[in-house]
């Protein structure tokens, strides 16, 4: 099938509002080293975090409505410069302009001869894979977490839900009928966390057990670890790529991220990462050090480290919630937080899948046992501890 080798570069989150608004006209937005890495791939999969549609800039500065993201068509020139020929549009913002926004995005993709994964005007479009007839065949699908990645139906635009396991199994099986490789691009996981919560990790491992060869994820807005699983890979989060808002700045490590290139032959899959840094002020994306968290964390170390990670994640969630609702939650007492985290509207909204603090909080309590000290992954410990009981600069 086509040539014997193929390389695909994957980006993290891309959004062009707030501090990035208008940066599509900045020729230096992406450094030469970043562009060179993007162009080192035969294909680039960009996470287009929101619909491409002509709308006024969102200038709301408080509450959850400040988190509505659309992308001005001017941003298309950056996607073109990146040579992004595949867009993942399965994310929690693609429906921020309603069905019209999805339709507009698909029209812009068609004009640029770009293929999309993960969302569409109906479930059949959302499920449709991109097939690359190279390196024995490579099939890609996009899936997104619930509730925020709103599901597509037969007659309704939206996303391919990461929870539709029977459908995802069929998608993998169909790809594997003609392709050597199956890659799942996932928009899921908890925002601003270092290691995946157990249900996220279990879900991605399940995809590999179902026949996928790699999972490449985004949504947390921070870089996370990766995990080798036999000869397969999970990249839990590539962090931000082109994205910067005050909501981001209220958290640690939202100005660093990764590009990952998957290199395929007909019988082998390998990868090459590159660290990124968003230079705040100029808002330029340049090559950076690989984040300390970007290490291969296997089950033994994961089990040791997850209580520490979840404790820090709860602190990040408190910052997030206080940022969005300062009148009620800034400087709140532990009693107020207890009520907040046990409110069914806040936690357990998709039990065992998303922001389930009934699972997360008992794990965080185990940090007191200090079992994480037994892990030999010193870089990972340093990265997580750098956030413990502190506030971002």
Coordinates of C-alpha atoms in Angstrom, one line a residue:
X1 CA 0.0 0.0 0.0
X2 CA 1.8 3.1 -1.2
X3 CA 5.3 3.8 0.1
X4 CA 6.9 1.6 2.8
X5 CA 7.4 4.4 5.4
X6 CA 5.2 7.1 6.7
X7 CA 5.5 9.8 9.4
X8 CA 2.6 11.7 11.1
X9 CA 3.1 14.7 13.4
X10 CA 0.5 15.3 16.1
X11 CA -0.2 18.6 17.8
X12 CA -1.8 19.5 21.1
X13 CA -4.5 22.1 21.6
X14 CA -4.9 24.9 19.1
X15 CA -7.0 28.0 19.8
X16 CA -6.7 31.5 18.4
X17 CA -8.6 33.7 20.9
X18 CA -7.6 35.8 23.9
X19 CA -3.8 36.2 23.8
X20 CA -3.6 34.4 20.5
X21 CA -6.2 36.4 18.8
X22 CA -4.8 37.9 15.6
X23 CA -1.6 36.0 15.9
X24 CA -2.3 34.4 12.5
X25 CA -0.8 37.5 11.0
X26 CA 2.5 37.1 13.0
X27 CA 5.0 35.5 10.7
X28 CA 7.1 34.5 13.7
X29 CA 4.2 32.8 15.6
X30 CA 5.9 29.4 15.0
X31 CA 9.7 29.3 15.1
X32 CA 11.6 27.7 12.2
X33 CA 12.5 24.8 14.5
X34 CA 8.9 24.1 15.2
X35 CA 7.9 24.4 11.5
X36 CA 10.8 22.1 10.6
X37 CA 9.6 19.4 13.0
X38 CA 6.0 19.7 11.6
X39 CA 7.3 19.5 8.1
X40 CA 9.4 16.4 9.0
X41 CA 6.2 14.4 8.8
X42 CA 4.4 13.2 5.7
X43 CA 1.1 14.3 7.4
X44 CA 0.2 16.6 10.3
X45 CA -2.8 16.0 12.6
X46 CA -3.8 19.3 14.2
X47 CA -6.3 19.5 17.1
X48 CA -8.5 22.3 15.9
X49 CA -10.0 23.4 19.2
X50 CA -13.2 25.0 18.2
X51 CA -15.2 25.8 15.0
X52 CA -13.7 27.8 12.2
X53 CA -16.4 30.5 11.7
X54 CA -16.7 34.2 11.4
X55 CA -17.9 35.5 14.8
X56 CA -16.9 38.4 17.0
X57 CA -14.1 37.7 19.5
X58 CA -15.4 36.4 22.8
X59 CA -14.6 39.2 25.2
X60 CA -16.5 37.8 28.2
X61 CA -14.1 37.9 31.2
X62 CA -15.9 35.9 33.9
X63 CA -17.9 32.7 34.3
X64 CA -18.0 29.7 32.1
X65 CA -19.0 31.7 29.0
X66 CA -15.5 33.0 28.8
X67 CA -14.5 29.5 27.8
X68 CA -16.5 29.5 24.6
X69 CA -13.9 29.2 21.8
X70 CA -14.3 29.8 18.1
X71 CA -11.6 30.2 15.5
X72 CA -11.4 33.1 13.1
X73 CA -10.9 32.0 9.4
X74 CA -7.7 34.0 9.5
X75 CA -6.2 31.1 11.5
X76 CA -6.4 29.0 8.3
X77 CA -3.2 30.6 7.1
X78 CA -1.3 29.1 10.1
X79 CA -2.8 25.7 9.6
X80 CA -1.8 25.9 6.0
X81 CA 1.8 27.0 6.9
X82 CA 1.9 24.0 9.3
X83 CA 0.9 21.7 6.4
X84 CA -1.9 20.3 8.6
X85 CA -3.7 18.0 6.2
X86 CA -5.8 16.2 8.9
X87 CA -7.8 18.1 11.5
X88 CA -9.1 16.5 14.6
X89 CA -12.3 18.4 15.3
X90 CA -13.6 16.1 18.1
X91 CA -13.3 18.3 21.2
X92 CA -15.4 20.1 23.8
X93 CA -15.5 23.3 21.8
X94 CA -16.4 22.2 18.3
X95 CA -20.1 22.9 19.1
X96 CA -19.5 26.3 20.6
X97 CA -21.2 27.9 17.6
X98 CA -23.8 25.2 17.3
X99 CA -24.3 23.0 14.2
X100 CA -23.5 26.0 12.0
X101 CA -20.0 26.1 13.4
X102 CA -19.4 22.4 12.5
X103 CA -20.8 22.9 9.0
X104 CA -18.5 26.0 8.5
X105 CA -15.5 24.1 9.7
X106 CA -16.2 21.2 7.4
X107 CA -16.6 23.6 4.4
X108 CA -13.3 25.3 5.2
X109 CA -11.6 21.9 5.5
X110 CA -13.0 20.9 2.1
X111 CA -11.7 24.1 0.5
X112 CA -8.2 23.3 1.8
X113 CA -8.4 19.7 0.7
X114 CA -8.1 18.7 4.4
X115 CA -9.6 15.6 6.0
X116 CA -11.3 15.6 9.4
X117 CA -11.8 13.1 12.1
X118 CA -14.0 12.8 15.2
X119 CA -17.0 15.1 14.5
X120 CA -19.4 15.8 11.7
X121 CA -22.9 16.8 10.8
X122 CA -24.1 13.3 11.9
X123 CA -22.7 10.2 13.6
X124 CA -21.6 8.6 10.3
X125 CA -19.5 11.6 9.5
X126 CA -18.1 11.7 13.0
X127 CA -17.1 8.0 13.0
X128 CA -15.5 8.1 9.5
X129 CA -11.8 7.2 9.6
X130 CA -9.0 8.8 7.7
X131 CA -7.1 6.1 5.8
X132 CA -3.5 6.7 4.7
X133 CA -2.4 4.1 2.1
X134 CA 1.2 4.1 3.3
X135 CA 3.4 1.8 5.5
X136 CA 0.9 -1.0 5.2
X137 CA -2.1 1.3 5.7
X138 CA -2.9 3.6 8.6
X139 CA -6.4 4.3 9.9
X140 CA -7.2 7.2 12.2
X141 CA -10.3 8.0 14.2
X142 CA -11.1 10.7 16.7
X143 CA -13.1 10.3 19.9
X144 CA -14.0 12.7 22.7
X145 CA -15.0 12.4 26.4
X146 CA -18.5 12.9 27.7
X147 CA -20.4 15.1 28.6
X148 CA -18.5 18.1 27.1
X149 CA -17.7 16.6 23.7
X150 CA -21.4 16.5 22.6
X151 CA -22.4 13.4 20.9
X152 CA -23.4 13.2 17.3
X153 CA -26.6 11.3 16.3
X154 CA -28.1 10.2 12.9
X155 CA -29.6 13.6 12.4
X156 CA -27.5 15.8 14.7
X157 CA -24.0 17.2 14.5
X158 CA -21.5 16.4 17.1
X159 CA -18.6 14.2 18.2
X160 CA -17.8 10.5 18.3
X161 CA -18.1 9.6 21.9
X162 CA -15.2 7.8 23.6
X163 CA -17.8 5.8 25.5
X164 CA -19.3 4.0 22.5
X165 CA -17.1 1.0 22.9
X166 CA -19.1 -1.3 20.6
X167 CA -18.9 1.2 17.8
X168 CA -15.2 1.9 18.5
X169 CA -14.5 -1.8 18.4
X170 CA -16.2 -2.0 15.0
X171 CA -14.2 1.1 13.8
X172 CA -11.0 -0.6 14.9
X173 CA -11.9 -3.9 13.3
X174 CA -12.9 -2.2 10.0
X175 CA -9.6 -0.3 9.9
X176 CA -7.7 -3.5 10.6
X177 CA -9.3 -5.3 7.7
X178 CA -7.3 -3.2 5.2
X179 CA -4.6 -1.5 7.4
X180 CA -1.7 -2.6 9.5
X181 CA -2.1 0.4 11.9
X182 CA -4.9 2.0 13.8
X183 CA -4.4 5.2 15.7
X184 CA -7.0 6.7 18.1
X185 CA -6.9 10.5 18.6
X186 CA -8.6 11.2 21.9
X187 CA -9.8 14.4 23.4
X188 CA -10.2 13.4 27.0
X189 CA -8.7 13.3 30.4
X190 CA -8.8 15.8 33.2
X191 CA -7.6 19.4 32.7
X192 CA -4.4 20.5 34.5
X193 CA -3.3 17.1 35.8
X194 CA 0.0 15.4 35.6
X195 CA -0.9 11.7 35.4
X196 CA -4.2 10.3 34.0
X197 CA -6.9 9.4 36.5
X198 CA -7.4 5.6 36.6
X199 CA -10.5 5.6 34.4
X200 CA -8.8 7.5 31.7
X201 CA -5.7 5.2 31.8
X202 CA -8.0 2.1 31.8
X203 CA -10.0 3.4 28.8
X204 CA -6.9 4.0 26.7
X205 CA -5.4 0.7 27.5
X206 CA -8.7 -0.9 26.6
X207 CA -8.5 0.7 23.2
X208 CA -5.1 -0.9 22.7
X209 CA -6.5 -4.3 23.9
X210 CA -9.3 -3.8 21.3
X211 CA -6.7 -3.6 18.5
X212 CA -5.6 0.0 18.3
X213 CA -1.8 0.6 18.1
X214 CA -1.5 4.0 19.7
X215 CA -3.6 6.6 21.5
X216 CA -2.6 10.3 21.1
X217 CA -4.5 12.5 23.5
X218 CA -5.1 16.2 24.2
X219 CA -7.5 18.3 26.3
X220 CA -5.7 18.6 29.7
X221 CA -3.9 21.8 28.4
X222 CA -0.7 20.5 30.1
X223 CA 1.8 17.9 29.0
X224 CA 1.5 14.5 30.6
X225 CA 3.4 11.2 30.7
X226 CA 3.4 8.6 28.0
X227 CA 3.2 4.8 28.4
X228 CA 4.6 1.9 26.4
X229 CA 2.3 -1.1 26.3
X230 CA 4.0 -3.9 24.7
X231 CA 4.9 -2.5 21.3
X232 CA 2.1 0.1 21.5
X233 CA 2.0 3.6 22.9
X234 CA -0.3 6.0 24.8
X235 CA 0.5 9.7 24.8
X236 CA -1.8 11.0 27.6
X237 CA -1.6 14.7 26.7
X238 CA 0.5 16.8 24.3
X239 CA -0.5 20.0 26.2
X240 CA -1.1 23.3 24.5
X241 CA 0.3 24.1 21.1
X242 CA -1.2 27.5 20.1
X243 CA -3.3 28.4 23.1
X244 CA -3.1 31.1 25.8
X245 CA -5.9 32.5 28.0
X246 CA -6.1 33.9 31.5
X247 CA -7.9 30.6 32.4
X248 CA -4.7 28.8 31.3
X249 CA -2.4 31.2 33.1
X250 CA -4.1 30.5 36.4
X251 CA -2.5 27.0 36.3
X252 CA 0.9 25.4 36.1
X253 CA 2.7 24.3 32.9
X254 CA 0.1 25.6 30.4
X255 CA 2.9 27.3 28.5
X256 CA 4.7 24.1 27.7
X257 CA 3.8 21.2 25.4
X258 CA 4.9 18.7 22.9
X259 CA 4.8 17.7 19.3
X260 CA 5.0 13.9 18.7
X261 CA 5.9 12.3 15.4
X262 CA 4.8 8.7 14.9
X263 CA 7.1 6.9 12.4
X264 CA 5.6 3.9 10.6
X265 CA 7.0 1.1 8.5
X266 CA 5.1 -2.0 7.4
X267 CA 6.2 -3.8 10.6
X268 CA 7.3 -1.2 13.2
X269 CA 5.9 1.8 15.0
X270 CA 8.3 4.3 16.8
X271 CA 8.1 7.9 17.8
X272 CA 10.0 11.1 18.1
X273 CA 9.0 14.0 20.5
X274 CA 9.9 17.7 20.5
X275 CA 9.3 20.0 23.5
X276 CA 7.5 23.3 23.0
X277 CA 7.4 26.6 24.9
X278 CA 4.9 29.4 24.5
X279 CA 6.8 32.6 25.1
X280 CA 4.3 34.8 26.8
X281 CA 4.5 38.4 25.8
X282 CA 5.4 37.8 22.2
X283 CA 3.1 34.8 22.2
X284 CA 5.6 32.9 20.0
X285 CA 5.7 29.1 20.0
X286 CA 9.4 27.9 20.0
X287 CA 11.3 24.7 20.6
X288 CA 11.7 23.9 24.3
X289 CA 13.0 21.3 26.6
X290 CA 11.0 18.0 26.8
X291 CA 8.8 18.4 29.9
X292 CA 10.0 16.4 33.0
X293 CA 6.6 14.7 33.1
X294 CA 7.1 13.2 29.6
X295 CA 8.5 9.9 30.8
X296 CA 7.4 6.3 30.3
X297 CA 5.3 5.6 33.4
X298 CA 4.4 1.9 33.7
X299 CA 1.8 0.4 36.1
X300 CA 4.1 -0.1 39.1
X301 CA 5.3 3.5 39.2
X302 CA 1.8 4.7 38.2
X303 CA 0.3 3.0 41.3
X304 CA 2.9 4.6 43.5
X305 CA 2.6 8.1 42.1
X306 CA -1.1 8.5 41.4
X307 CA -2.0 9.5 45.0
X308 CA 0.4 12.4 44.8
X309 CA -0.8 13.4 41.3
X310 CA -4.4 13.3 42.4
X311 CA -3.7 15.4 45.4
X312 CA -2.1 18.1 43.2
X313 CA -4.9 17.7 40.7
X314 CA -7.5 18.5 43.4
X315 CA -5.5 21.7 44.2
X316 CA -5.6 22.6 40.4
X317 CA -9.3 21.9 40.3
X318 CA -9.8 24.3 43.3
X319 CA -7.9 27.0 41.5
X320 CA -10.0 26.3 38.3
X321 CA -13.3 26.5 40.2
X322 CA -12.3 29.6 42.2
X323 CA -11.2 31.3 39.0
X324 CA -14.6 30.6 37.4
X325 CA -16.6 31.4 40.5
X326 CA -14.5 33.7 42.7
X327 CA -17.5 35.1 44.7
X328 CA -18.3 31.7 46.1
X329 CA -15.1 29.8 46.0
X330 CA -12.1 32.1 46.3
X331 CA -10.6 31.5 49.8
X332 CA -13.4 28.9 50.5
X333 CA -13.2 26.8 53.6
X334 CA -12.7 23.0 53.5
X335 CA -16.4 22.6 54.5
X336 CA -17.4 24.6 51.4
X337 CA -15.1 22.5 49.2
X338 CA -16.4 19.3 50.7
X339 CA -20.0 20.3 49.7
X340 CA -18.7 21.4 46.3
X341 CA -16.9 18.1 45.5
X342 CA -19.8 15.9 46.8
X343 CA -22.5 17.8 44.8
X344 CA -23.7 15.4 42.0
X345 CA -23.8 18.4 39.6
X346 CA -20.1 18.9 40.2
X347 CA -18.8 15.3 40.5
X348 CA -19.8 11.9 39.1
X349 CA -21.5 13.6 36.2
X350 CA -20.4 10.7 34.0
X351 CA -19.5 8.2 36.8
X352 CA -16.2 6.4 36.4
X353 CA -15.3 8.4 33.3
X354 CA -15.0 12.2 33.9
X355 CA -14.2 14.3 36.9
X356 CA -15.4 11.6 39.2
X357 CA -14.2 12.9 42.6
X358 CA -15.8 10.0 44.3
X359 CA -12.9 8.0 42.8
X360 CA -10.3 10.7 42.8
X361 CA -10.5 12.0 46.4
X362 CA -10.0 8.6 48.1
X363 CA -6.9 8.1 45.9
X364 CA -5.6 11.5 46.9
X365 CA -6.1 10.7 50.6
X366 CA -3.5 7.9 50.2
X367 CA -0.8 10.5 49.5
X368 CA -0.4 10.6 53.3
X369 CA 1.2 7.2 53.1
X370 CA 4.1 8.6 51.0
X371 CA 4.3 5.5 48.9
X372 CA 5.2 7.8 45.9
X373 CA 8.6 8.2 47.5
X374 CA 9.5 4.6 46.4
X375 CA 9.2 5.5 42.8
X376 CA 12.6 5.9 41.0
X377 CA 11.1 8.3 38.4
X378 CA 12.8 11.4 39.9
X379 CA 11.9 13.7 37.0
X380 CA 8.2 12.8 37.3
X381 CA 8.2 13.4 41.1
X382 CA 10.0 16.7 40.7
X383 CA 7.4 17.8 38.1
X384 CA 4.5 17.0 40.3
X385 CA 6.0 18.2 43.6
X386 CA 6.8 21.6 41.9
X387 CA 3.0 22.2 42.0
X388 CA 2.2 20.9 45.5
X389 CA 0.9 23.6 47.9
X390 CA 1.9 26.4 45.6
X391 CA 0.4 28.9 43.3
X392 CA 1.5 29.6 39.6
X393 CA 3.7 32.6 39.1

